Amino acid sequence: MPTESTASPPSPRTWARWWNRTRYRLYAPVYDALAWPMACGRQRALRWLDPPPDARILLSGCGTGLDLAHLPPETQVTALDAVPAMVRRTKARAQTLGRAVDAHVGDAHALPFEDDSFDVVLLHLLLSVLPDPGAVLAEAARVLAPGGRISIYDKFLPPETPPSLLRRALNPAARVLVSDFNRRLWPMLAGTNLEVVAHRKAGLWGLYTATIARENTR
């Protein structure tokens, strides 16, 4: 006698991705104001990166396009975000700045681009937010052209440093509302073929750092 089939319940990671899209759809109208304290660090990260004018740049998890104002106007920019409201704001910002941007909805965990498509990939305020940062880094490395670079601007726990009592106390709520305060960058990179070529404190008393990584060819 045939039995009734039942669908598997969504995995925790599926729920996490759904919640991430939901919360940032709600934040989209006020995101620029929320991200204002990180603006100086973002600008420093891009100044240190110094992308060449002819670079093909991917903004993976572009948000409202706050990186656009700090990129050379000649660069070819592609922007991607899982939240349509964020993509619309990126397009509007590009129009205000008078620059062309190919912005569309997509998943940073599974980029819809061919290998070796970009000279620069920006992962700004992304790896502490998305549920599978290792997959995001692997995809960024996959689409990176030989000699290309990845810019990572975010907040991470320093190596060999335990989280403070304050970070441990705040993190459960922060993970639900904003991002994970207690992630570490180096374990994420360990699962890729990327090597760090620069790492600096970028803002808010060293809470945020700017990192430049590239393919390890050795």
PDB file of C-alpha atoms in Angstrom:
ATOM      1  CA  MET A   1       0.000   0.000   0.000  1.00  0.00           C
ATOM      2  CA  PRO A   2       1.555   3.343  -1.023  1.00  0.00           C
ATOM      3  CA  THR A   3       2.452   5.692   1.762  1.00  0.00           C
ATOM      4  CA  GLU A   4       1.988   9.425   1.669  1.00  0.00           C
ATOM      5  CA  SER A   5       5.263  11.213   1.025  1.00  0.00           C
ATOM      6  CA  THR A   6       6.198  14.156   3.173  1.00  0.00           C
ATOM      7  CA  ALA A   7       8.550  16.951   2.220  1.00  0.00           C
ATOM      8  CA  SER A   8      11.664  17.414   4.296  1.00  0.00           C
ATOM      9  CA  PRO A   9      11.537  20.440   6.595  1.00  0.00           C
ATOM     10  CA  PRO A  10      13.709  23.377   5.569  1.00  0.00           C
ATOM     11  CA  SER A  11      17.266  23.150   6.858  1.00  0.00           C
ATOM     12  CA  PRO A  12      18.572  25.664   9.417  1.00  0.00           C
ATOM     13  CA  ARG A  13      20.715  27.198   6.681  1.00  0.00           C
ATOM     14  CA  THR A  14      17.670  27.647   4.429  1.00  0.00           C
ATOM     15  CA  TRP A  15      15.843  29.387   7.269  1.00  0.00           C
ATOM     16  CA  ALA A  16      18.906  31.555   7.925  1.00  0.00           C
ATOM     17  CA  ARG A  17      19.052  32.692   4.310  1.00  0.00           C
ATOM     18  CA  TRP A  18      15.313  33.453   4.332  1.00  0.00           C
ATOM     19  CA  TRP A  19      15.603  35.470   7.526  1.00  0.00           C
ATOM     20  CA  ASN A  20      18.623  37.352   6.206  1.00  0.00           C
ATOM     21  CA  ARG A  21      16.704  38.433   3.097  1.00  0.00           C
ATOM     22  CA  THR A  22      13.692  39.357   5.216  1.00  0.00           C
ATOM     23  CA  ARG A  23      15.505  41.494   7.750  1.00  0.00           C
ATOM     24  CA  TYR A  24      17.532  43.390   5.137  1.00  0.00           C
ATOM     25  CA  ARG A  25      14.413  44.027   3.094  1.00  0.00           C
ATOM     26  CA  LEU A  26      13.039  45.725   6.203  1.00  0.00           C
ATOM     27  CA  TYR A  27      16.309  47.618   6.775  1.00  0.00           C
ATOM     28  CA  ALA A  28      16.664  48.788   3.166  1.00  0.00           C
ATOM     29  CA  PRO A  29      14.882  52.157   3.600  1.00  0.00           C
ATOM     30  CA  VAL A  30      17.104  53.097   6.556  1.00  0.00           C
ATOM     31  CA  TYR A  31      20.245  51.133   5.693  1.00  0.00           C
ATOM     32  CA  ASP A  32      22.322  54.182   4.746  1.00  0.00           C
ATOM     33  CA  ALA A  33      21.716  55.725   8.161  1.00  0.00           C
ATOM     34  CA  LEU A  34      22.486  52.440   9.932  1.00  0.00           C
ATOM     35  CA  ALA A  35      25.719  52.007   7.957  1.00  0.00           C
ATOM     36  CA  TRP A  36      26.908  55.574   8.493  1.00  0.00           C
ATOM     37  CA  PRO A  37      29.351  54.698  11.345  1.00  0.00           C
ATOM     38  CA  MET A  38      31.193  52.339   8.973  1.00  0.00           C
ATOM     39  CA  ALA A  39      31.509  54.854   6.130  1.00  0.00           C
ATOM     40  CA  CYS A  40      35.044  56.023   6.903  1.00  0.00           C
ATOM     41  CA  GLY A  41      36.320  52.457   7.168  1.00  0.00           C
ATOM     42  CA  ARG A  42      34.704  51.561   3.854  1.00  0.00           C
ATOM     43  CA  GLN A  43      36.413  54.519   2.212  1.00  0.00           C
ATOM     44  CA  ARG A  44      39.788  53.564   3.718  1.00  0.00           C
ATOM     45  CA  ALA A  45      39.438  49.980   2.513  1.00  0.00           C
ATOM     46  CA  LEU A  46      38.864  51.112  -1.072  1.00  0.00           C
ATOM     47  CA  ARG A  47      41.637  53.693  -0.916  1.00  0.00           C
ATOM     48  CA  TRP A  48      44.083  51.006   0.220  1.00  0.00           C
ATOM     49  CA  LEU A  49      42.808  48.626  -2.464  1.00  0.00           C
ATOM     50  CA  ASP A  50      43.290  51.321  -5.153  1.00  0.00           C
ATOM     51  CA  PRO A  51      41.610  49.431  -8.028  1.00  0.00           C
ATOM     52  CA  PRO A  52      42.893  50.353 -11.499  1.00  0.00           C
ATOM     53  CA  PRO A  53      40.575  52.370 -13.766  1.00  0.00           C
ATOM     54  CA  ASP A  54      40.072  49.459 -16.174  1.00  0.00           C
ATOM     55  CA  ALA A  55      39.185  46.931 -13.444  1.00  0.00           C
ATOM     56  CA  ARG A  56      36.120  44.701 -13.687  1.00  0.00           C
ATOM     57  CA  ILE A  57      34.632  44.950 -10.186  1.00  0.00           C
ATOM     58  CA  LEU A  58      31.998  42.807  -8.503  1.00  0.00           C
ATOM     59  CA  LEU A  59      30.106  44.161  -5.500  1.00  0.00           C
ATOM     60  CA  SER A  60      28.938  40.901  -3.938  1.00  0.00           C
ATOM     61  CA  GLY A  61      26.192  41.728  -1.470  1.00  0.00           C
ATOM     62  CA  CYS A  62      26.102  45.313  -2.695  1.00  0.00           C
ATOM     63  CA  GLY A  63      23.514  46.621  -0.236  1.00  0.00           C
ATOM     64  CA  THR A  64      22.489  50.112  -1.285  1.00  0.00           C
ATOM     65  CA  GLY A  65      25.658  50.618  -3.323  1.00  0.00           C
ATOM     66  CA  LEU A  66      27.623  52.648  -0.780  1.00  0.00           C
ATOM     67  CA  ASP A  67      30.919  51.489  -2.333  1.00  0.00           C
ATOM     68  CA  LEU A  68      30.112  53.138  -5.675  1.00  0.00           C
ATOM     69  CA  ALA A  69      31.074  56.667  -4.655  1.00  0.00           C
ATOM     70  CA  HIS A  70      34.623  55.519  -3.827  1.00  0.00           C
ATOM     71  CA  LEU A  71      35.381  53.570  -7.015  1.00  0.00           C
ATOM     72  CA  PRO A  72      37.108  55.041 -10.081  1.00  0.00           C
ATOM     73  CA  PRO A  73      34.373  56.200 -12.484  1.00  0.00           C
ATOM     74  CA  GLU A  74      35.899  54.286 -15.398  1.00  0.00           C
ATOM     75  CA  THR A  75      35.695  50.887 -13.724  1.00  0.00           C
ATOM     76  CA  GLN A  76      33.193  48.320 -14.980  1.00  0.00           C
ATOM     77  CA  VAL A  77      30.990  47.522 -11.983  1.00  0.00           C
ATOM     78  CA  THR A  78      28.624  44.610 -11.492  1.00  0.00           C
ATOM     79  CA  ALA A  79      26.508  44.634  -8.331  1.00  0.00           C
ATOM     80  CA  LEU A  80      24.558  41.758  -6.814  1.00  0.00           C
ATOM     81  CA  ASP A  81      22.365  41.373  -3.753  1.00  0.00           C
ATOM     82  CA  ALA A  82      19.773  38.824  -2.637  1.00  0.00           C
ATOM     83  CA  VAL A  83      17.353  41.598  -1.599  1.00  0.00           C
ATOM     84  CA  PRO A  84      15.525  43.322  -4.491  1.00  0.00           C
ATOM     85  CA  ALA A  85      14.992  46.485  -2.433  1.00  0.00           C
ATOM     86  CA  MET A  86      18.763  46.814  -2.019  1.00  0.00           C
ATOM     87  CA  VAL A  87      19.357  46.319  -5.738  1.00  0.00           C
ATOM     88  CA  ARG A  88      16.842  49.056  -6.557  1.00  0.00           C
ATOM     89  CA  ARG A  89      18.681  51.453  -4.265  1.00  0.00           C
ATOM     90  CA  THR A  90      22.024  50.550  -5.823  1.00  0.00           C
ATOM     91  CA  LYS A  91      20.609  51.347  -9.275  1.00  0.00           C
ATOM     92  CA  ALA A  92      19.240  54.647  -8.004  1.00  0.00           C
ATOM     93  CA  ARG A  93      22.585  55.550  -6.423  1.00  0.00           C
ATOM     94  CA  ALA A  94      24.419  54.733  -9.647  1.00  0.00           C
ATOM     95  CA  GLN A  95      22.052  56.973 -11.574  1.00  0.00           C
ATOM     96  CA  THR A  96      22.614  59.801  -9.093  1.00  0.00           C
ATOM     97  CA  LEU A  97      26.387  59.371  -9.447  1.00  0.00           C
ATOM     98  CA  GLY A  98      26.078  59.301 -13.226  1.00  0.00           C
ATOM     99  CA  ARG A  99      27.762  55.949 -13.682  1.00  0.00           C
ATOM    100  CA  ALA A 100      26.742  52.692 -15.339  1.00  0.00           C
ATOM    101  CA  VAL A 101      26.288  49.682 -13.069  1.00  0.00           C
ATOM    102  CA  ASP A 102      24.988  46.229 -13.943  1.00  0.00           C
ATOM    103  CA  ALA A 103      22.963  45.570 -10.781  1.00  0.00           C
ATOM    104  CA  HIS A 104      20.682  42.590 -10.299  1.00  0.00           C
ATOM    105  CA  VAL A 105      19.298  40.153  -7.726  1.00  0.00           C
ATOM    106  CA  GLY A 106      21.440  37.121  -6.955  1.00  0.00           C
ATOM    107  CA  ASP A 107      22.969  34.940  -4.256  1.00  0.00           C
ATOM    108  CA  ALA A 108      26.550  35.517  -3.090  1.00  0.00           C
ATOM    109  CA  HIS A 109      26.673  31.842  -2.069  1.00  0.00           C
ATOM    110  CA  ALA A 110      26.207  30.792  -5.726  1.00  0.00           C
ATOM    111  CA  LEU A 111      27.297  33.584  -8.063  1.00  0.00           C
ATOM    112  CA  PRO A 112      25.739  33.546 -11.557  1.00  0.00           C
ATOM    113  CA  PHE A 113      29.061  34.329 -13.277  1.00  0.00           C
ATOM    114  CA  GLU A 114      31.705  32.386 -15.162  1.00  0.00           C
ATOM    115  CA  ASP A 115      35.105  31.617 -13.659  1.00  0.00           C
ATOM    116  CA  ASP A 116      37.743  34.379 -13.901  1.00  0.00           C
ATOM    117  CA  SER A 117      35.138  37.093 -14.613  1.00  0.00           C
ATOM    118  CA  PHE A 118      36.377  39.894 -12.334  1.00  0.00           C
ATOM    119  CA  ASP A 119      39.612  41.646 -11.426  1.00  0.00           C
ATOM    120  CA  VAL A 120      38.274  42.813  -8.055  1.00  0.00           C
ATOM    121  CA  VAL A 121      35.594  41.382  -5.762  1.00  0.00           C
ATOM    122  CA  LEU A 122      34.328  43.455  -2.848  1.00  0.00           C
ATOM    123  CA  LEU A 123      33.019  41.598   0.201  1.00  0.00           C
ATOM    124  CA  HIS A 124      32.156  44.561   2.380  1.00  0.00           C
ATOM    125  CA  LEU A 125      30.092  44.008   5.538  1.00  0.00           C
ATOM    126  CA  LEU A 126      29.027  40.638   4.144  1.00  0.00           C
ATOM    127  CA  LEU A 127      30.967  37.751   5.715  1.00  0.00           C
ATOM    128  CA  SER A 128      29.663  38.506   9.196  1.00  0.00           C
ATOM    129  CA  VAL A 129      26.094  38.582   7.886  1.00  0.00           C
ATOM    130  CA  LEU A 130      25.505  35.638   5.551  1.00  0.00           C
ATOM    131  CA  PRO A 131      24.970  32.146   7.000  1.00  0.00           C
ATOM    132  CA  ASP A 132      27.743  30.408   5.015  1.00  0.00           C
ATOM    133  CA  PRO A 133      30.702  32.793   4.687  1.00  0.00           C
ATOM    134  CA  GLY A 134      32.981  29.978   3.517  1.00  0.00           C
ATOM    135  CA  ALA A 135      30.797  29.437   0.459  1.00  0.00           C
ATOM    136  CA  VAL A 136      30.759  33.190  -0.211  1.00  0.00           C
ATOM    137  CA  LEU A 137      34.562  33.306  -0.141  1.00  0.00           C
ATOM    138  CA  ALA A 138      34.848  30.219  -2.353  1.00  0.00           C
ATOM    139  CA  GLU A 139      32.531  31.774  -4.933  1.00  0.00           C
ATOM    140  CA  ALA A 140      34.437  35.063  -4.827  1.00  0.00           C
ATOM    141  CA  ALA A 141      37.682  33.153  -5.430  1.00  0.00           C
ATOM    142  CA  ARG A 142      36.104  31.214  -8.294  1.00  0.00           C
ATOM    143  CA  VAL A 143      35.053  34.302 -10.260  1.00  0.00           C
ATOM    144  CA  LEU A 144      38.338  36.121  -9.564  1.00  0.00           C
ATOM    145  CA  ALA A 145      40.611  36.441 -12.596  1.00  0.00           C
ATOM    146  CA  PRO A 146      44.316  35.529 -12.326  1.00  0.00           C
ATOM    147  CA  GLY A 147      46.107  38.329 -10.504  1.00  0.00           C
ATOM    148  CA  GLY A 148      42.838  39.664  -9.118  1.00  0.00           C
ATOM    149  CA  ARG A 149      42.154  40.753  -5.549  1.00  0.00           C
ATOM    150  CA  ILE A 150      39.366  40.458  -3.001  1.00  0.00           C
ATOM    151  CA  SER A 151      38.649  43.274  -0.559  1.00  0.00           C
ATOM    152  CA  ILE A 152      37.113  42.233   2.765  1.00  0.00           C
ATOM    153  CA  TYR A 153      35.865  44.984   5.055  1.00  0.00           C
ATOM    154  CA  ASP A 154      34.110  43.737   8.174  1.00  0.00           C
ATOM    155  CA  LYS A 155      34.326  43.091  11.907  1.00  0.00           C
ATOM    156  CA  PHE A 156      36.072  39.919  13.037  1.00  0.00           C
ATOM    157  CA  LEU A 157      37.564  38.583  16.214  1.00  0.00           C
ATOM    158  CA  PRO A 158      41.361  38.847  16.062  1.00  0.00           C
ATOM    159  CA  PRO A 159      43.256  35.532  15.899  1.00  0.00           C
ATOM    160  CA  GLU A 160      43.917  33.893  19.267  1.00  0.00           C
ATOM    161  CA  THR A 161      41.597  36.396  21.001  1.00  0.00           C
ATOM    162  CA  PRO A 162      38.534  35.170  22.900  1.00  0.00           C
ATOM    163  CA  PRO A 163      35.373  37.266  22.611  1.00  0.00           C
ATOM    164  CA  SER A 164      34.871  39.771  25.396  1.00  0.00           C
ATOM    165  CA  LEU A 165      32.039  39.371  27.866  1.00  0.00           C
ATOM    166  CA  LEU A 166      30.207  42.227  26.126  1.00  0.00           C
ATOM    167  CA  ARG A 167      30.495  40.601  22.695  1.00  0.00           C
ATOM    168  CA  ARG A 168      29.329  37.276  24.082  1.00  0.00           C
ATOM    169  CA  ALA A 169      26.387  38.950  25.782  1.00  0.00           C
ATOM    170  CA  LEU A 170      25.339  40.926  22.711  1.00  0.00           C
ATOM    171  CA  ASN A 171      25.944  38.287  20.062  1.00  0.00           C
ATOM    172  CA  PRO A 172      22.769  36.169  20.417  1.00  0.00           C
ATOM    173  CA  ALA A 173      20.573  39.194  19.694  1.00  0.00           C
ATOM    174  CA  ALA A 174      23.012  40.601  17.128  1.00  0.00           C
ATOM    175  CA  ARG A 175      22.985  37.365  15.123  1.00  0.00           C
ATOM    176  CA  VAL A 176      19.210  37.591  14.815  1.00  0.00           C
ATOM    177  CA  LEU A 177      18.959  41.316  14.153  1.00  0.00           C
ATOM    178  CA  VAL A 178      22.143  42.321  12.310  1.00  0.00           C
ATOM    179  CA  SER A 179      25.203  40.080  12.070  1.00  0.00           C
ATOM    180  CA  ASP A 180      27.510  37.752  13.958  1.00  0.00           C
ATOM    181  CA  PHE A 181      29.940  39.653  16.200  1.00  0.00           C
ATOM    182  CA  ASN A 182      32.162  36.652  16.897  1.00  0.00           C
ATOM    183  CA  ARG A 183      33.286  35.320  13.520  1.00  0.00           C
ATOM    184  CA  ARG A 184      36.952  34.911  12.665  1.00  0.00           C
ATOM    185  CA  LEU A 185      38.379  35.612   9.228  1.00  0.00           C
ATOM    186  CA  TRP A 186      41.337  33.222   9.108  1.00  0.00           C
ATOM    187  CA  PRO A 187      39.336  29.997   9.557  1.00  0.00           C
ATOM    188  CA  MET A 188      37.095  31.119   6.687  1.00  0.00           C
ATOM    189  CA  LEU A 189      40.110  31.685   4.442  1.00  0.00           C
ATOM    190  CA  ALA A 190      41.659  28.349   5.398  1.00  0.00           C
ATOM    191  CA  GLY A 191      39.148  26.509   3.226  1.00  0.00           C
ATOM    192  CA  THR A 192      40.064  28.467   0.097  1.00  0.00           C
ATOM    193  CA  ASN A 193      43.097  29.001  -2.122  1.00  0.00           C
ATOM    194  CA  LEU A 194      43.317  32.639  -1.026  1.00  0.00           C
ATOM    195  CA  GLU A 195      46.194  34.307   0.808  1.00  0.00           C
ATOM    196  CA  VAL A 196      46.144  37.584   2.697  1.00  0.00           C
ATOM    197  CA  VAL A 197      48.434  40.257   1.278  1.00  0.00           C
ATOM    198  CA  ALA A 198      47.309  43.139   3.519  1.00  0.00           C
ATOM    199  CA  HIS A 199      45.341  43.402   6.751  1.00  0.00           C
ATOM    200  CA  ARG A 200      44.777  46.642   8.656  1.00  0.00           C
ATOM    201  CA  LYS A 201      42.552  48.226  11.242  1.00  0.00           C
ATOM    202  CA  ALA A 202      40.043  50.348   9.359  1.00  0.00           C
ATOM    203  CA  GLY A 203      37.663  51.978  11.798  1.00  0.00           C
ATOM    204  CA  LEU A 204      35.751  52.201  15.067  1.00  0.00           C
ATOM    205  CA  TRP A 205      38.831  51.726  17.246  1.00  0.00           C
ATOM    206  CA  GLY A 206      39.988  48.640  15.388  1.00  0.00           C
ATOM    207  CA  LEU A 207      36.665  46.811  15.540  1.00  0.00           C
ATOM    208  CA  TYR A 208      36.509  46.875  11.729  1.00  0.00           C
ATOM    209  CA  THR A 209      39.386  45.728   9.553  1.00  0.00           C
ATOM    210  CA  ALA A 210      40.227  45.897   5.856  1.00  0.00           C
ATOM    211  CA  THR A 211      41.816  42.841   4.278  1.00  0.00           C
ATOM    212  CA  ILE A 212      43.105  42.272   0.750  1.00  0.00           C
ATOM    213  CA  ALA A 213      43.391  38.690  -0.435  1.00  0.00           C
ATOM    214  CA  ARG A 214      44.426  37.087  -3.695  1.00  0.00           C
ATOM    215  CA  GLU A 215      44.892  33.611  -5.150  1.00  0.00           C
ATOM    216  CA  ASN A 216      47.802  31.709  -3.699  1.00  0.00           C
ATOM    217  CA  THR A 217      49.806  30.560  -6.727  1.00  0.00           C
ATOM    218  CA  ARG A 218      52.618  28.884  -4.797  1.00  0.00           C
TER     219      ARG A 218
END
